[in-house]
Amino acid sequence: MASRALVLPAAGRFAFAVWLHALMIAALAFLAVEAALHGLYANAVLATGATLLAALSLARRAGVADRALALFIDQSAVESFDEWGPSAPGFEAAEAAMRRAAGALRTTRAERSARIDYLQALLDSVAAVLLAVEADGVAIPANRAAVRLMAQPAARLAEVGAIGGPAAARLLALRPGGREIVALADGRQMLATAVRFGAHGAPAERLVALQDVAVELDIVELKAWQDLARVLTHEIMNSLTPIASLAESLKAGLGDAEPAQTAEAIEVIARRSQGLMTFVERYRTATEAPEPRPQVFPLKRLVVGVEALMAADLKARGVTLDISIAPDDLTVAADPDLLDQAVINLVRNAAEACAGIADARVELVCRQADDQVLISVADNGAGLAETARTQLFVPFFTTKTGGSGIGLSVARQIALAHHGQLTATERQPHGAIFVLSLPAR
């Protein structure tokens, strides 16, 4: 049978080395004492020196092993294994095991860090604002959208200017599991939801999510108007077309022989039928915007064209138009014809709102904010009436004498067709601001 060498565990080999050094030290010390007792002083000195060397060797081995263990424990505590101490003679196997453990822990740490980065990137990709709200009302942003909204690492909700005091109070009163529409300080309508969460051993907190629902609500409302217009167009046109045709035929066939009142009545029928047909056609125009054909073009070209087209009308109304573009070469990806129409409608609406007042002024400003191109039209007129604010974009709603009520509706449809949005807010100290936002690309 083949012989096999005795293999001791790493800790056993280290203990054996320690015992061997201890025996050597004891033996050498005994020899030194015996030599001194027998007057062999030279031998006693040599034995004493050998004893000291053995003791130093043992101390070195113990010290290196102690430092290796201490370093491993310290690095384990802080999960850092970038450095490693010198090897301990006789302790190689145990040190190799510690290195393997350190490598496994390093891999685990890297995987956990990658997972955390993945989850954070996932949170940052969410358009909703996520805020961790502590018991004392301090809000901590949990994703990039929240950081942009708060513009600071942490603050009380009521101190966040973009949220505002009234909205902050409603958010703090929102129970976990509840949801509510709140208006932020800038006028945006947000769907707020709250849930409770907490790590083991930590006090429970609330996660508040703010989601901009204005675009979704606009799309739903627009779809409802389009469906209604489709029904009206089909039903009314089917009825009015033969009526108008018959009335015209009767009028042409009666001649002068028929009583005048009969011809007059038929004329009324024809005129009313034509008026209803015109109404339906306007309704169709207000609810069926053409499909946009986007192209990238400079906004300066658009505003120069709008200024030229509106110059005579603005002059007649006594309104001054101020234009600003930042940067000067700002571009947008949109259908130039549709966007022209939307901006013209907004400028005309602003001019009508402030016409007749002293120093009537309309400001057309184009700028970029993050990934949005903003086209704002502001006036210094009377502002938005409270009762009319919620119906501004409803087709045919108007507060102006002789107004058609389709300009703002068409402008909003053009914005939605470009995956954008049209909003209206009060302007201080007086007037209104309409902002048409479009994706930068």
XYZ file of N, CA, C and O in Angstrom, residues 58-140:
332
model
N 9.302 33.218 16.865
C 7.935 32.899 17.288
C 7.085 34.171 17.361
O 5.927 34.180 16.920
N 7.651 35.242 17.892
C 6.909 36.498 17.991
C 6.543 37.057 16.606
O 5.454 37.589 16.392
N 7.522 36.899 15.669
C 7.257 37.386 14.300
C 6.105 36.613 13.667
O 5.209 37.201 13.054
N 6.156 35.270 13.797
C 5.080 34.465 13.232
C 3.724 34.849 13.843
O 2.726 35.020 13.125
N 3.688 34.978 15.168
C 2.431 35.324 15.839
C 1.960 36.716 15.427
O 0.766 36.956 15.211
N 2.919 37.657 15.299
C 2.545 39.016 14.915
C 1.968 39.102 13.508
O 0.970 39.777 13.260
N 2.624 38.402 12.546
C 2.139 38.407 11.161
C 0.754 37.779 11.094
O -0.158 38.288 10.416
N 0.578 36.651 11.786
C -0.725 36.003 11.783
C -1.781 36.899 12.422
O -2.915 36.998 11.936
N -1.416 37.552 13.499
C -2.362 38.447 14.174
C -2.765 39.601 13.275
O -3.959 39.971 13.202
N -1.794 40.176 12.576
C -2.126 41.299 11.675
C -2.990 40.836 10.508
O -3.886 41.554 10.062
N -2.697 39.623 9.982
C -3.512 39.107 8.880
C -4.960 38.912 9.318
O -5.903 39.279 8.613
N -5.164 38.339 10.496
C -6.521 38.142 11.004
C -7.208 39.481 11.279
O -8.392 39.672 10.958
N -6.459 40.422 11.882
C -7.041 41.734 12.172
C -7.448 42.455 10.889
O -8.521 43.074 10.811
N -6.574 42.374 9.848
C -6.883 43.025 8.571
C -8.120 42.409 7.934
O -8.993 43.105 7.419
N -8.222 41.068 7.986
C -9.378 40.385 7.411
C -10.656 40.806 8.121
O -11.681 41.089 7.489
N -10.597 40.870 9.459
C -11.785 41.254 10.220
C -12.164 42.705 9.939
O -13.339 43.037 9.732
N -11.158 43.602 9.911
C -11.446 45.017 9.640
C -12.022 45.216 8.251
O -12.988 45.982 8.057
N -11.451 44.541 7.254
C -11.944 44.687 5.892
C -13.334 44.075 5.740
O -14.164 44.568 4.971
N -13.602 42.999 6.492
C -14.938 42.411 6.454
C -15.967 43.383 7.011
O -17.095 43.470 6.528
N -15.580 44.121 8.054
C -16.515 45.059 8.683
C -16.915 46.180 7.736
O -18.071 46.622 7.732
N -15.963 46.643 6.923
C -16.251 47.756 6.006
C -16.424 47.290 4.571
O -16.578 48.106 3.657
N -16.397 45.973 4.363
C -16.573 45.385 3.041
C -15.580 45.957 2.033
O -15.933 46.357 0.921
N -14.333 46.002 2.449
C -13.269 46.471 1.564
C -12.125 45.467 1.612
O -11.563 45.197 2.671
N -11.783 44.903 0.443
C -10.738 43.882 0.376
C -9.715 44.245 -0.688
O -9.245 43.411 -1.450
N -9.395 45.515 -0.760
C -8.468 45.985 -1.785
C -7.014 45.805 -1.380
O -6.128 45.887 -2.229
N -6.725 45.612 -0.095
C -5.354 45.460 0.380
C -5.233 44.170 1.182
O -6.220 43.659 1.717
N -3.991 43.660 1.241
C -3.756 42.457 2.029
C -2.351 42.516 2.601
O -1.420 42.993 1.949
N -2.210 42.065 3.833
C -0.921 42.137 4.518
C 0.037 41.054 4.073
O -0.270 40.217 3.220
N 1.249 41.012 4.644
C 2.238 39.987 4.304
C 1.787 38.608 4.776
O 0.992 38.481 5.707
N 2.309 37.573 4.118
C 1.949 36.199 4.467
C 2.566 35.817 5.804
O 3.632 36.297 6.192
N 1.858 34.957 6.533
C 2.349 34.447 7.811
C 2.932 33.054 7.592
O 2.193 32.148 7.195
N 4.238 32.854 7.801
C 4.828 31.522 7.618
C 4.109 30.483 8.482
O 3.847 30.712 9.663
N 3.800 29.349 7.875
C 3.100 28.300 8.588
C 1.594 28.500 8.642
O 0.876 27.658 9.172
N 1.119 29.618 8.098
C -0.309 29.941 8.156
C -0.864 30.131 6.746
O -1.893 30.768 6.540
N -0.162 29.547 5.722
C -0.485 29.796 4.318
C -1.892 29.311 3.941
O -2.627 29.991 3.223
N -2.265 28.107 4.385
C -3.562 27.558 3.988
C -4.717 28.384 4.550
O -5.696 28.680 3.861
N -4.599 28.752 5.837
C -5.652 29.576 6.435
C -5.718 30.942 5.748
O -6.802 31.495 5.521
N -4.539 31.486 5.390
C -4.515 32.771 4.707
C -5.150 32.651 3.327
O -5.885 33.543 2.885
N -4.879 31.525 2.643
C -5.510 31.309 1.335
C -7.028 31.226 1.474
O -7.778 31.740 0.632
N -7.504 30.580 2.559
C -8.942 30.498 2.792
C -9.534 31.889 3.029
O -10.623 32.213 2.537
N -8.813 32.723 3.783
C -9.296 34.078 4.017
C -9.334 34.881 2.717
O -10.246 35.676 2.488
N -8.324 34.661 1.859
C -8.319 35.364 0.580
C -9.503 34.927 -0.285
O -10.120 35.736 -0.975
N -9.810 33.618 -0.264
C -10.963 33.141 -1.028
C -12.256 33.734 -0.473
O -13.142 34.132 -1.237
N -12.341 33.769 0.857
C -13.531 34.377 1.467
C -13.631 35.856 1.107
O -14.719 36.372 0.813
N -12.481 36.529 1.112
C -12.480 37.948 0.743
C -12.923 38.126 -0.704
O -13.679 39.047 -1.032
N -12.457 37.227 -1.593
C -12.863 37.315 -2.997
C -14.357 37.097 -3.161
O -15.020 37.793 -3.942
N -14.906 36.107 -2.412
C -16.348 35.856 -2.491
C -17.138 37.050 -1.969
O -18.154 37.458 -2.565
N -16.677 37.638 -0.865
C -17.357 38.810 -0.320
C -17.252 40.009 -1.260
O -18.181 40.807 -1.395
N -16.078 40.124 -1.933
C -15.908 41.217 -2.891
C -16.884 41.058 -4.062
O -17.497 42.029 -4.515
N -17.047 39.832 -4.517
C -17.996 39.570 -5.608
C -19.423 39.882 -5.175
O -20.200 40.500 -5.913
N -19.761 39.463 -3.942
C -21.100 39.738 -3.425
C -21.348 41.234 -3.319
O -22.430 41.731 -3.667
N -20.322 41.959 -2.844
C -20.466 43.411 -2.725
C -20.667 44.052 -4.094
O -21.509 44.943 -4.267
N -19.889 43.596 -5.099
C -20.022 44.166 -6.446
C -21.405 43.879 -7.025
O -22.018 44.742 -7.660
N -21.917 42.649 -6.807
C -23.245 42.309 -7.305
C -24.317 43.142 -6.620
O -25.266 43.611 -7.269
N -24.174 43.338 -5.302
C -25.144 44.145 -4.581
C -25.092 45.598 -5.043
O -26.131 46.251 -5.223
N -23.872 46.109 -5.267
C -23.740 47.479 -5.748
C -24.357 47.633 -7.135
O -25.035 48.632 -7.417
N -24.140 46.625 -8.000
C -24.729 46.676 -9.335
C -26.251 46.626 -9.252
O -26.954 47.300 -10.008
N -26.757 45.829 -8.300
C -28.207 45.740 -8.128
C -28.782 47.065 -7.649
O -29.831 47.521 -8.123
N -28.083 47.703 -6.715
C -28.535 49.010 -6.223
C -28.517 50.041 -7.350
O -29.447 50.842 -7.505
N -27.440 50.031 -8.159
C -27.365 50.956 -9.294
C -28.498 50.706 -10.281
O -29.084 51.648 -10.838
N -28.816 49.411 -10.490
C -29.908 49.061 -11.407
C -31.248 49.590 -10.888
O -32.039 50.197 -11.632
N -31.497 49.369 -9.600
C -32.755 49.831 -9.015
C -32.850 51.355 -9.029
O -33.917 51.920 -9.278
N -31.719 52.046 -8.767
C -31.731 53.498 -8.807
C -31.981 54.008 -10.219
O -32.729 54.975 -10.433
N -31.347 53.355 -11.209
C -31.595 53.733 -12.607
C -33.051 53.493 -12.977
O -33.659 54.276 -13.719
N -33.622 52.405 -12.430
C -35.036 52.113 -12.683
C -35.918 53.204 -12.090
O -36.859 53.684 -12.736
N -35.606 53.638 -10.860
C -36.372 54.709 -10.238
C -36.225 56.016 -11.019
O -37.192 56.770 -11.194
N -35.001 56.291 -11.494
C -34.761 57.541 -12.222
C -35.483 57.560 -13.562
O -35.748 58.637 -14.115
N -35.776 56.381 -14.117
C -36.484 56.339 -15.397
C -37.980 56.571 -15.247
O -38.679 56.770 -16.235
N -38.471 56.542 -14.006
C -39.897 56.761 -13.759
C -40.190 58.263 -13.830
O -39.517 59.067 -13.189
N -41.186 58.631 -14.609
C -41.520 60.055 -14.768
C -42.177 60.629 -13.521
O -42.105 61.838 -13.280
N -42.801 59.785 -12.714
C -43.462 60.263 -11.501
C -42.426 60.720 -10.486
O -41.321 60.175 -10.408
N -42.788 61.721 -9.691
C -41.943 62.219 -8.607
C -42.129 61.311 -7.396
O -43.257 61.121 -6.931
N -41.028 60.734 -6.880
C -41.079 59.844 -5.727
C -40.392 60.517 -4.542
O -39.208 60.847 -4.616
N -41.135 60.696 -3.462
C -40.626 61.371 -2.271
C -40.811 60.469 -1.057
O -41.920 59.974 -0.809
N -39.717 60.243 -0.307
C -39.806 59.539 0.969
C -40.063 60.580 2.045
O -39.215 61.440 2.305
N -41.227 60.527 2.654
C -41.642 61.537 3.628
C -41.505 60.960 5.033
O -42.130 59.945 5.360
N -40.676 61.604 5.845
C -40.468 61.152 7.213
C -41.587 61.664 8.120
O -42.419 62.475 7.713
N -41.575 61.161 9.378
C -42.655 61.502 10.307
C -42.732 63.001 10.595
O -43.809 63.539 10.844
N -41.596 63.710 10.547
C -41.587 65.150 10.836
C -41.865 66.008 9.600
O -41.732 67.229 9.649
N -42.244 65.380 8.498
C -42.597 66.122 7.297
C -41.451 66.421 6.363
O -41.645 67.071 5.335
N -40.249 65.937 6.684
C -39.104 66.135 5.800
C -39.198 65.161 4.630
O -39.415 63.960 4.821
N -39.063 65.686 3.421
C -39.153 64.873 2.207
C -37.761 64.664 1.626
O -36.975 65.611 1.516
N -37.461 63.424 1.256
C -36.186 63.068 0.655
C -36.453 62.576 -0.765
O -37.242 61.648 -0.956
